[in-house]
Tab-separated table of C-alpha atoms and ligand atoms in Angstrom:
chain	number	residue	atom	x	y	z
A	1	UNK	CA	175.747	86.671	1.747
A	2	UNK	CA	172.537	88.045	3.492
A	3	UNK	CA	169.277	89.012	2.001
A	4	UNK	CA	168.605	92.710	1.826
A	5	UNK	CA	165.887	95.227	3.334
A	6	UNK	CA	164.796	98.558	2.219
A	7	UNK	CA	167.282	98.163	-1.245
A	8	UNK	CA	165.020	100.684	-2.932
A	9	UNK	CA	165.358	103.239	-0.554
A	10	UNK	CA	168.681	103.204	-0.854
A	11	UNK	CA	169.941	106.187	-3.301
A	12	UNK	CA	171.843	105.339	-7.006
A	13	UNK	CA	175.936	104.984	-5.169
A	14	UNK	CA	174.256	103.335	-2.192
A	15	UNK	CA	172.561	100.619	-4.368
A	16	UNK	CA	175.867	100.398	-6.360
A	17	UNK	CA	178.012	100.503	-3.631
A	18	UNK	CA	176.284	97.463	-1.915
A	19	UNK	CA	175.944	95.484	-5.134
A	20	UNK	CA	179.165	95.510	-5.964
A	21	UNK	CA	180.337	94.809	-2.494
A	22	UNK	CA	178.523	91.620	-2.320
A	23	UNK	CA	178.069	90.373	-5.520
A	24	UNK	CA	181.608	91.286	-7.896
A	25	UNK	CA	184.618	90.395	-7.129
A	26	UNK	CA	186.431	93.353	-8.808
A	27	UNK	CA	184.123	96.125	-7.285
A	28	UNK	CA	186.166	98.613	-8.638
A	29	UNK	CA	185.935	97.680	-12.455
A	30	UNK	CA	181.933	96.691	-12.312
A	31	UNK	CA	181.648	100.928	-10.933
A	32	UNK	CA	183.312	101.934	-13.940
A	33	UNK	CA	181.077	100.005	-15.958
A	34	UNK	CA	178.018	101.126	-14.788
A	35	UNK	CA	179.016	104.704	-14.567
A	36	UNK	CA	180.179	104.530	-18.187
A	37	UNK	CA	176.827	103.938	-19.498
A	38	UNK	CA	175.384	106.866	-17.487
A	39	UNK	CA	174.293	110.010	-19.412
A	40	UNK	CA	176.666	113.543	-18.505
A	41	UNK	CA	173.134	115.390	-19.225
A	42	UNK	CA	171.829	115.055	-15.536
A	43	UNK	CA	168.256	115.588	-16.601
A	44	UNK	CA	168.267	113.023	-19.232
A	45	UNK	CA	169.547	110.840	-16.907
A	46	UNK	CA	167.092	111.559	-14.224
A	47	UNK	CA	164.284	110.701	-17.298
A	48	UNK	CA	165.446	107.317	-17.923
A	49	UNK	CA	165.903	106.220	-14.157
A	50	UNK	CA	163.162	107.197	-13.362
A	51	UNK	CA	161.191	105.303	-16.194
A	52	UNK	CA	161.784	102.098	-13.706
A	53	UNK	CA	162.757	101.190	-10.468
A	54	UNK	CA	165.786	100.259	-8.942
A	55	UNK	CA	167.884	101.986	-11.853
A	56	UNK	CA	171.746	101.610	-11.933
A	57	UNK	CA	172.788	102.541	-14.649
A	58	UNK	CA	171.582	102.523	-18.766
A	59	UNK	CA	171.286	99.389	-21.074
A	60	UNK	CA	172.256	100.875	-24.598
A	61	UNK	CA	170.844	99.044	-27.597
A	62	UNK	CA	172.321	99.810	-31.253
A	63	UNK	CA	169.401	101.813	-32.994
A	64	UNK	CA	169.610	101.488	-36.857
A	65	UNK	CA	167.718	102.712	-39.698
A	66	UNK	CA	165.788	100.891	-42.233
A	67	UNK	CA	165.601	103.094	-45.302
A	68	UNK	CA	163.429	103.117	-49.100
A	69	UNK	CA	160.210	101.478	-47.524
A	70	UNK	CA	157.804	102.062	-49.996
A	71	UNK	CA	154.559	101.430	-48.101
A	72	UNK	CA	150.661	101.933	-49.137
A	73	UNK	CA	152.235	104.226	-51.426
A	74	UNK	CA	154.718	106.528	-49.456
A	75	UNK	CA	158.806	106.223	-48.651
A	76	UNK	CA	159.633	105.635	-45.072
A	77	UNK	CA	162.968	105.155	-43.524
A	78	UNK	CA	161.962	102.964	-40.377
A	79	UNK	CA	163.893	102.839	-37.161
A	80	UNK	CA	164.900	99.790	-36.021
A	81	UNK	CA	166.346	99.175	-32.296
A	82	UNK	CA	167.921	95.779	-32.270
A	83	UNK	CA	170.976	94.284	-30.993
A	84	UNK	CA	171.336	90.859	-33.565
A	85	UNK	CA	173.208	91.751	-36.634
A	86	UNK	CA	172.191	91.214	-40.099
A	87	UNK	CA	168.425	92.299	-38.953
A	88	UNK	CA	168.413	95.474	-40.127
A	89	UNK	CA	170.487	94.968	-43.460
A	90	UNK	CA	168.018	92.410	-44.329
A	91	UNK	CA	165.068	94.849	-43.675
A	92	UNK	CA	166.654	96.963	-45.736
A	93	UNK	CA	167.344	94.597	-48.580
A	94	UNK	CA	163.440	93.268	-48.521
A	95	UNK	CA	162.924	96.937	-49.075
A	96	UNK	CA	165.002	97.292	-51.678
A	97	UNK	CA	163.420	94.699	-53.401
A	98	UNK	CA	160.112	95.039	-52.992
A	99	UNK	CA	160.571	99.025	-53.887
A	100	UNK	CA	160.879	97.363	-57.895
A	101	UNK	CA	157.896	95.588	-57.490
A	102	UNK	CA	154.884	98.088	-56.364
A	103	UNK	CA	155.930	97.958	-52.674
A	104	UNK	CA	153.852	96.958	-49.210
A	105	UNK	CA	150.758	97.321	-49.075
A	106	UNK	CA	148.557	97.380	-45.562
A	107	UNK	CA	144.934	97.240	-44.453
A	108	UNK	CA	143.702	97.686	-40.579
A	109	UNK	CA	141.395	94.005	-40.245
A	110	UNK	CA	139.955	94.843	-37.360
A	111	UNK	CA	140.349	97.853	-34.016
A	112	UNK	CA	138.486	96.524	-31.150
A	113	UNK	CA	140.451	95.369	-28.005
A	114	UNK	CA	139.401	93.508	-24.825
A	115	UNK	CA	139.525	92.923	-21.365
A	116	UNK	CA	137.749	90.878	-18.693
A	117	UNK	CA	136.457	91.015	-15.182
A	118	UNK	CA	136.956	87.192	-13.877
A	119	UNK	CA	134.400	86.762	-11.588
A	120	UNK	CA	132.528	83.449	-9.571
A	121	UNK	CA	129.329	83.407	-8.892
A	122	UNK	CA	127.568	80.593	-7.247
A	123	UNK	CA	123.388	81.161	-7.937
A	124	UNK	CA	120.910	81.152	-10.708
A	125	UNK	CA	122.274	81.288	-14.327
A	126	UNK	CA	119.156	82.472	-15.493
A	127	UNK	CA	118.815	84.947	-13.223
A	128	UNK	CA	122.240	86.687	-13.825
A	129	UNK	CA	121.668	87.020	-17.045
A	130	UNK	CA	118.348	88.586	-16.653
A	131	UNK	CA	119.914	90.937	-14.336
A	132	UNK	CA	122.948	91.728	-16.868
A	133	UNK	CA	120.751	92.345	-20.040
A	134	UNK	CA	118.048	94.297	-17.907
A	135	UNK	CA	120.064	97.409	-17.107
A	136	UNK	CA	123.365	96.607	-15.742
A	137	UNK	CA	125.080	97.434	-19.447
A	138	UNK	CA	123.794	100.881	-19.029
A	139	UNK	CA	124.924	101.401	-15.211
A	140	UNK	CA	128.181	100.126	-16.108
A	141	UNK	CA	128.918	102.489	-18.848
A	142	UNK	CA	127.455	105.697	-16.854
A	143	UNK	CA	129.542	104.529	-14.236
A	144	UNK	CA	132.736	104.473	-16.029
A	145	UNK	CA	131.539	108.163	-17.634
A	146	UNK	CA	134.523	110.103	-16.158
A	147	UNK	CA	136.932	107.458	-17.510
A	148	UNK	CA	135.761	107.352	-20.682
A	149	UNK	CA	134.502	110.745	-21.378
A	150	UNK	CA	138.134	111.935	-23.144
A	151	UNK	CA	138.425	108.772	-25.120
A	152	UNK	CA	134.674	109.087	-26.347
A	153	UNK	CA	135.969	113.090	-27.502
A	154	UNK	CA	138.438	111.412	-29.488
A	155	UNK	CA	135.962	108.600	-31.192
A	156	UNK	CA	137.167	105.825	-29.165
A	157	UNK	CA	135.376	104.274	-25.854
A	158	UNK	CA	133.262	100.990	-24.617
A	159	UNK	CA	132.261	99.333	-27.681
A	160	UNK	CA	130.529	96.296	-25.892
A	161	UNK	CA	129.678	94.443	-22.973
A	162	UNK	CA	129.194	90.603	-22.729
A	163	UNK	CA	128.258	88.665	-19.878
A	164	UNK	CA	130.180	84.953	-20.702
A	165	UNK	CA	129.388	82.040	-18.789
A	166	UNK	CA	132.881	79.875	-18.609
A	167	UNK	CA	131.421	77.702	-15.925
A	168	UNK	CA	132.044	74.621	-17.892
A	169	UNK	CA	135.716	75.336	-18.118
A	170	UNK	CA	135.800	76.354	-14.193
A	171	UNK	CA	132.711	75.267	-11.914
A	172	UNK	CA	131.123	79.291	-11.048
A	173	UNK	CA	133.310	80.957	-13.231
A	174	UNK	CA	131.747	84.090	-15.226
A	175	UNK	CA	133.587	87.180	-16.839
A	176	UNK	CA	132.093	90.376	-18.319
A	177	UNK	CA	134.160	90.648	-21.725
A	178	UNK	CA	134.397	94.091	-22.782
A	179	UNK	CA	135.263	95.635	-26.023
A	180	UNK	CA	137.065	98.705	-26.552
A	181	UNK	CA	138.447	101.255	-28.943
A	182	UNK	CA	141.670	102.889	-27.788
A	183	UNK	CA	142.378	104.541	-30.772
A	184	UNK	CA	145.986	105.990	-30.749
A	185	UNK	CA	146.693	104.954	-27.241
A	186	UNK	CA	147.650	101.265	-26.578
A	187	UNK	CA	144.653	101.352	-23.951
A	188	UNK	CA	146.145	99.359	-21.501
A	189	UNK	CA	145.675	101.746	-18.428
A	190	UNK	CA	142.193	102.868	-19.985
A	191	UNK	CA	140.941	99.381	-20.193
A	192	UNK	CA	142.117	98.617	-16.704
A	193	UNK	CA	140.602	101.384	-15.240
A	194	UNK	CA	136.818	100.577	-16.557
A	195	UNK	CA	137.102	96.948	-15.923
A	196	UNK	CA	138.008	97.717	-12.638
A	197	UNK	CA	135.256	100.324	-12.097
A	198	UNK	CA	132.754	97.305	-13.374
A	199	UNK	CA	133.792	95.697	-10.985
A	200	UNK	CA	132.147	97.702	-8.213
A	201	UNK	CA	129.120	97.818	-9.757
A	202	UNK	CA	128.663	94.816	-10.431
A	203	UNK	CA	129.614	94.385	-6.869
A	204	UNK	CA	127.264	97.261	-5.733
A	205	UNK	CA	124.225	96.717	-8.262
A	206	UNK	CA	124.034	93.092	-7.607
A	207	UNK	CA	123.884	93.795	-3.599
A	208	UNK	CA	120.716	96.142	-4.630
A	209	UNK	CA	118.783	93.818	-6.796
A	210	UNK	CA	115.425	91.658	-5.239
A	211	UNK	CA	115.525	88.957	-7.107
A	212	UNK	CA	119.303	87.494	-6.117
A	213	UNK	CA	118.705	85.653	-2.462
A	214	UNK	CA	121.164	86.925	0.239
A	215	UNK	CA	123.200	83.536	-0.814
A	216	UNK	CA	123.502	84.238	-4.062
A	217	UNK	CA	124.499	87.492	-3.276
A	218	UNK	CA	127.675	86.653	-0.719
A	219	UNK	CA	129.099	83.886	-3.409
A	220	UNK	CA	129.958	86.610	-5.617
A	221	UNK	CA	133.643	86.888	-5.928
A	222	UNK	CA	135.391	88.713	-8.133
A	223	UNK	CA	138.796	87.514	-8.965
A	224	UNK	CA	140.493	90.093	-11.366
A	225	UNK	CA	140.007	92.589	-14.025
A	226	UNK	CA	142.570	92.886	-16.757
A	227	UNK	CA	142.979	93.595	-20.241
A	228	UNK	CA	143.631	90.821	-23.067
A	229	UNK	CA	146.790	90.833	-24.511
A	230	UNK	CA	145.538	88.830	-27.283
A	231	UNK	CA	144.111	90.750	-29.971
A	232	UNK	CA	142.541	89.165	-32.839
A	233	UNK	CA	139.625	91.813	-33.340
A	234	UNK	CA	142.727	94.059	-33.246
A	235	UNK	CA	144.342	92.782	-36.443
A	236	UNK	CA	146.633	94.661	-39.274
A	237	UNK	CA	147.480	92.769	-42.654
A	238	UNK	CA	150.606	93.924	-44.394
A	239	UNK	CA	150.955	92.610	-48.118
A	240	UNK	CA	153.281	92.701	-51.146
A	241	UNK	CA	152.371	90.937	-54.690
A	242	UNK	CA	153.742	91.016	-58.019
A	243	UNK	CA	154.022	89.002	-61.594
A	244	UNK	CA	155.356	85.832	-60.815
A	245	UNK	CA	157.728	86.177	-63.711
A	246	UNK	CA	159.406	89.634	-61.435
A	247	UNK	CA	160.781	87.473	-59.176
A	248	UNK	CA	163.419	85.805	-61.434
A	249	UNK	CA	167.044	86.353	-59.865
A	250	UNK	CA	170.786	85.650	-61.292
A	251	UNK	CA	170.923	82.102	-61.170
A	252	UNK	CA	167.491	81.233	-60.397
A	253	UNK	CA	163.973	81.016	-62.662
A	254	UNK	CA	161.361	82.931	-60.815
A	255	UNK	CA	158.920	79.447	-60.874
A	256	UNK	CA	161.780	77.554	-59.512
A	257	UNK	CA	162.053	80.658	-56.544
A	258	UNK	CA	158.361	80.542	-56.411
A	259	UNK	CA	158.082	76.617	-56.099
A	260	UNK	CA	160.960	77.082	-53.057
A	261	UNK	CA	159.469	79.810	-51.332
A	262	UNK	CA	156.289	78.506	-50.794
A	263	UNK	CA	157.179	75.192	-49.938
A	264	UNK	CA	159.852	77.416	-47.185
A	265	UNK	CA	156.069	79.535	-46.173
A	266	UNK	CA	154.276	75.541	-46.259
A	267	UNK	CA	156.954	73.673	-44.186
A	268	UNK	CA	156.293	76.605	-41.185
A	269	UNK	CA	152.699	76.287	-41.732
A	270	UNK	CA	152.712	72.337	-40.670
A	271	UNK	CA	155.905	72.061	-38.795
A	272	UNK	CA	155.998	73.485	-35.673
A	273	UNK	CA	159.837	73.154	-35.112
A	274	UNK	CA	160.327	75.294	-38.194
A	275	UNK	CA	156.953	77.968	-37.369
A	276	UNK	CA	158.917	78.872	-34.317
A	277	UNK	CA	162.199	80.044	-36.045
A	278	UNK	CA	159.865	81.310	-38.788
A	279	UNK	CA	158.267	83.428	-36.692
A	280	UNK	CA	161.028	84.482	-34.677
A	281	UNK	CA	162.731	86.254	-37.472
A	282	UNK	CA	159.087	87.774	-38.910
A	283	UNK	CA	159.781	89.179	-34.298
A	284	UNK	CA	163.155	90.208	-35.256
A	285	UNK	CA	161.221	92.829	-37.644
A	286	UNK	CA	158.122	93.762	-35.523
A	287	UNK	CA	159.954	94.011	-31.987
A	288	UNK	CA	162.706	95.952	-33.439
A	289	UNK	CA	160.081	99.000	-34.572
A	290	UNK	CA	158.010	98.434	-31.412
A	291	UNK	CA	160.936	99.034	-29.109
A	292	UNK	CA	162.242	102.344	-31.459
A	293	UNK	CA	158.564	103.660	-31.240
A	294	UNK	CA	158.309	102.874	-27.001
A	295	UNK	CA	156.139	100.705	-27.206
A	296	UNK	CA	155.460	96.909	-25.108
A	297	UNK	CA	157.209	94.242	-26.923
A	298	UNK	CA	156.228	91.756	-24.744
A	299	UNK	CA	152.580	91.989	-25.176
A	300	UNK	CA	153.294	92.225	-29.142
A	301	UNK	CA	154.969	89.403	-28.603
A	302	UNK	CA	152.546	87.327	-26.239
A	303	UNK	CA	150.079	88.110	-29.132
A	304	UNK	CA	151.584	87.083	-32.001
A	305	UNK	CA	152.401	83.482	-30.652
A	306	UNK	CA	148.969	83.312	-29.025
A	307	UNK	CA	147.600	83.702	-32.513
A	308	UNK	CA	149.668	81.302	-34.093
A	309	UNK	CA	148.715	78.435	-32.377
A	310	UNK	CA	144.583	79.657	-32.241
A	311	UNK	CA	143.632	76.327	-34.079
A	312	UNK	CA	145.382	74.304	-31.407
A	313	UNK	CA	148.994	74.190	-33.684
A	314	UNK	CA	151.673	76.149	-33.678
A	315	UNK	CA	152.057	77.508	-37.664
A	316	UNK	CA	152.871	79.996	-39.291
A	317	UNK	CA	152.495	84.122	-39.505
A	318	UNK	CA	152.776	84.382	-42.907
A	319	UNK	CA	151.072	82.702	-45.690
A	320	UNK	CA	151.652	83.376	-49.910
A	321	UNK	CA	149.779	81.954	-52.425
A	322	UNK	CA	150.261	82.192	-56.390
A	323	UNK	CA	146.779	82.643	-58.673
A	324	UNK	CA	146.461	83.637	-62.345
A	325	UNK	CA	150.539	84.176	-62.290
A	326	UNK	CA	150.582	86.616	-59.390
A	327	UNK	CA	152.469	85.823	-56.428
A	328	UNK	CA	151.011	87.159	-52.877
A	329	UNK	CA	152.853	86.840	-49.887
A	330	UNK	CA	151.029	88.216	-46.332
A	331	UNK	CA	151.203	88.587	-42.847
A	332	UNK	CA	148.383	89.033	-40.551
A	333	UNK	CA	149.299	90.584	-37.026
A	334	UNK	CA	147.062	90.836	-34.088
A	335	UNK	CA	148.936	93.823	-32.155
A	336	UNK	CA	148.000	97.025	-30.072
A	337	UNK	CA	149.974	99.739	-30.385
A	338	UNK	CA	149.827	103.295	-29.004
A	339	UNK	CA	151.606	106.541	-30.536
A	340	UNK	CA	149.985	108.439	-27.549
A	341	UNK	CA	151.128	108.185	-23.801
A	342	UNK	CA	152.772	105.562	-22.770
A	343	UNK	CA	156.564	106.507	-23.111
A	344	UNK	CA	155.730	108.221	-27.157
A	345	UNK	CA	156.577	111.591	-25.379
A	346	UNK	CA	158.777	111.535	-22.593
A	347	UNK	CA	161.728	108.856	-24.686
A	348	UNK	CA	163.413	111.527	-26.798
A	349	UNK	CA	164.822	108.738	-29.155
A	350	UNK	CA	160.848	107.414	-29.176
A	351	UNK	CA	159.615	110.746	-30.164
A	352	UNK	CA	162.564	111.042	-32.789
A	353	UNK	CA	161.246	107.233	-34.164
A	354	UNK	CA	157.882	108.541	-34.490
A	355	UNK	CA	158.707	112.259	-36.077
A	356	UNK	CA	161.054	110.360	-38.724
A	357	UNK	CA	157.756	107.772	-39.647
A	358	UNK	CA	155.655	111.177	-40.102
A	359	UNK	CA	154.215	110.689	-36.615
A	360	UNK	CA	151.923	107.952	-37.866
A	361	UNK	CA	148.386	107.181	-35.898
A	362	UNK	CA	147.912	104.113	-34.083
A	363	UNK	CA	146.788	102.332	-37.021
A	364	UNK	CA	149.782	103.516	-39.771
A	365	UNK	CA	152.090	102.312	-36.995
A	366	UNK	CA	150.664	98.616	-37.310
A	367	UNK	CA	151.061	99.066	-40.767
A	368	UNK	CA	154.747	99.890	-40.586
A	369	UNK	CA	155.202	97.310	-37.913
A	370	UNK	CA	153.649	94.652	-40.026
A	371	UNK	CA	155.775	95.642	-42.847
A	372	UNK	CA	158.622	95.274	-40.938
A	373	UNK	CA	157.545	91.633	-39.943
A	374	UNK	CA	156.764	90.428	-43.493
A	375	UNK	CA	160.238	92.322	-45.394
A	376	UNK	CA	162.213	90.896	-42.292
A	377	UNK	CA	160.395	87.050	-43.354
A	378	UNK	CA	161.037	87.440	-47.014
A	379	UNK	CA	164.635	88.230	-46.607
A	380	UNK	CA	164.997	85.622	-44.551
A	381	UNK	CA	163.049	83.242	-46.599
A	382	UNK	CA	164.888	84.285	-49.982
A	383	UNK	CA	168.262	84.106	-48.466
A	384	UNK	CA	167.452	80.366	-47.066
A	385	UNK	CA	165.865	78.843	-49.928
A	386	UNK	CA	169.032	80.392	-51.871
A	387	UNK	CA	172.092	80.988	-50.973
A	388	UNK	CA	171.689	80.084	-47.361
A	389	UNK	CA	170.878	81.805	-44.364
A	390	UNK	CA	175.402	81.873	-42.960
A	391	UNK	CA	176.781	84.066	-46.127
A	392	UNK	CA	175.269	87.072	-44.194
A	393	UNK	CA	175.183	86.509	-40.831
A	394	UNK	CA	179.063	84.838	-41.236
A	395	UNK	CA	179.945	88.443	-42.905
A	396	UNK	CA	178.651	89.971	-38.985
A	397	UNK	CA	180.236	87.025	-37.069
A	398	UNK	CA	183.571	88.384	-38.924
A	399	UNK	CA	183.288	91.667	-38.419
A	400	UNK	CA	182.729	91.066	-34.467
A	401	UNK	CA	185.479	89.323	-33.991
A	402	UNK	CA	187.531	91.273	-35.787
A	403	UNK	CA	186.128	94.234	-33.305
A	404	UNK	CA	187.126	92.238	-30.261
A	405	UNK	CA	190.692	91.714	-31.558
A	406	UNK	CA	190.440	95.246	-32.214
A	407	UNK	CA	191.523	95.289	-35.905
A	408	UNK	CA	191.863	98.711	-37.459
A	409	UNK	CA	190.170	99.206	-40.986
A	410	UNK	CA	192.690	98.214	-43.532
A	411	UNK	CA	192.711	94.968	-41.594
A	412	UNK	CA	188.915	94.832	-41.902
A	413	UNK	CA	189.331	95.349	-45.288
A	414	UNK	CA	191.844	92.622	-46.109
A	415	UNK	CA	189.916	89.818	-43.486
A	416	UNK	CA	186.571	90.873	-45.869
A	417	UNK	CA	188.342	89.619	-49.233
A	418	UNK	CA	190.158	86.798	-47.584
A	419	UNK	CA	187.051	85.185	-45.857
A	420	UNK	CA	184.986	85.932	-49.216
A	421	UNK	CA	185.730	82.276	-50.072
A	422	UNK	CA	186.203	80.613	-46.792
A	423	UNK	CA	184.328	79.820	-43.576
A	424	UNK	CA	185.017	82.202	-41.118
A	425	UNK	CA	185.289	80.823	-37.756
A	426	UNK	CA	187.174	82.384	-34.504
A	427	UNK	CA	189.948	80.340	-35.002
A	428	UNK	CA	190.810	80.899	-38.526
A	429	UNK	CA	190.384	84.765	-37.804
A	430	UNK	CA	192.161	84.541	-34.900
A	431	UNK	CA	194.905	82.579	-36.624
A	432	UNK	CA	195.242	84.869	-39.942
A	433	UNK	CA	195.224	87.803	-37.429
A	434	UNK	CA	198.115	86.619	-35.474
A	435	UNK	CA	200.040	85.317	-39.192
A	436	UNK	CA	199.389	89.140	-40.762
A	437	UNK	CA	200.119	90.986	-36.997
A	438	UNK	CA	203.023	88.846	-36.715
A	439	UNK	CA	201.819	87.958	-33.134
A	440	UNK	CA	203.389	84.873	-30.619
A	441	UNK	CA	200.011	85.201	-28.706
A	442	UNK	CA	196.836	87.019	-28.646
A	443	UNK	CA	198.490	88.681	-24.860
A	444	UNK	CA	201.230	90.471	-27.193
A	445	UNK	CA	198.746	92.593	-28.310
B	501	MEV	C1	167.645	84.384	-36.965
B	501	MEV	O1	167.014	85.478	-35.943
B	501	MEV	C2	166.080	84.297	-37.677
B	501	MEV	C3	165.928	83.218	-38.811
B	501	MEV	O2	166.357	82.099	-38.287
B	501	MEV	C4	164.744	82.894	-39.240
B	501	MEV	C5	164.352	82.157	-40.183
B	501	MEV	O3	165.569	80.946	-39.941
B	501	MEV	O4	163.277	82.523	-40.796
B	501	MEV	C6	167.324	83.558	-39.945
């Protein structure tokens, strides 16, 4: 096998030919699979091709709906793009559960995003401080006015600029730390453009300033300019609350349920092994809505996990308490989302999702996403501390195996009843399937 140069310059057909001929045994079959996922609508296909680079096909994800979410008094049907079975079912179940108990409540805890110009300066720290605090901030703002004009019209813009001395961590390391309000956009482009202009201004103004020696001027080195995906000042809280007695269920008293549920949360608060799985379940809900609404799930993941480990030990993102007979369960989530820009007006399904949610602004969407995460966690903990997680999962496992076997509707119904009181294993399903179809081997299918 030889490396290829100019792959990106090949057209789609040439790319597929090269790929299938060089990497895949059955190139005819490989081409068939890739083409199966092309869209007949050439315009729509072109749109998808252009979202990324070197595209050769589309990758589908199931797009499901979790209805009955009562959030701050409004009813939502939440769109979720996720491949894992049971997630949408669990969200829907939690939504219904809380529908009868007052629904979900959200609160914005901050709307500031951060970015940094990271730079090195081998000179007098006091002079640098005086230079920054004289009128540099005004010049930095003035130089970015063409970038910030529209954002300011929408009520956002640069909120603050600070010089941060980080030389205790790395010798000569400083930052310009900038805080922004990016309104309904996620803000990455806006923030990064401002930061790159700040760096140019810093270089130009420091070179002109007579308080610095030539050596000090020459020592300035811009390392990089980039937003931070950690947004502890851009936070939302999602919460549910009800009287403890309202949590009683068939087979378990309210007190027993609350005790086990609270212990499950406490365990995730102190035990990183459990916290990782606990938070993964929360992200099942969060990512699904983030993807459906065309937002950057990698940024959302990074943000959440940094927050979960901000005190030095990885811990639970959700918490609960019981006070004066009331049960409260909440999620505090730093998250940066956009409802304008990016994919939001380009991807037809993203537009559909935002329409379905009533075209929320970024803060409302933050609340909806956090609610999906909290609901997911509630559903997981409710199952884990009562019937166990496998009951729900096994049903989906059974359907996946039956799908692979090509079972018909009647057979699916039969198997649902057959496995009601038995453990679902691949072997057991295949054995029963062969028995009822009177097959000697699956090759006879
Ligand atoms: C599975 O995707 C998520 C769970 O493991 C979450 C949890 O254990 O809390 C069920």
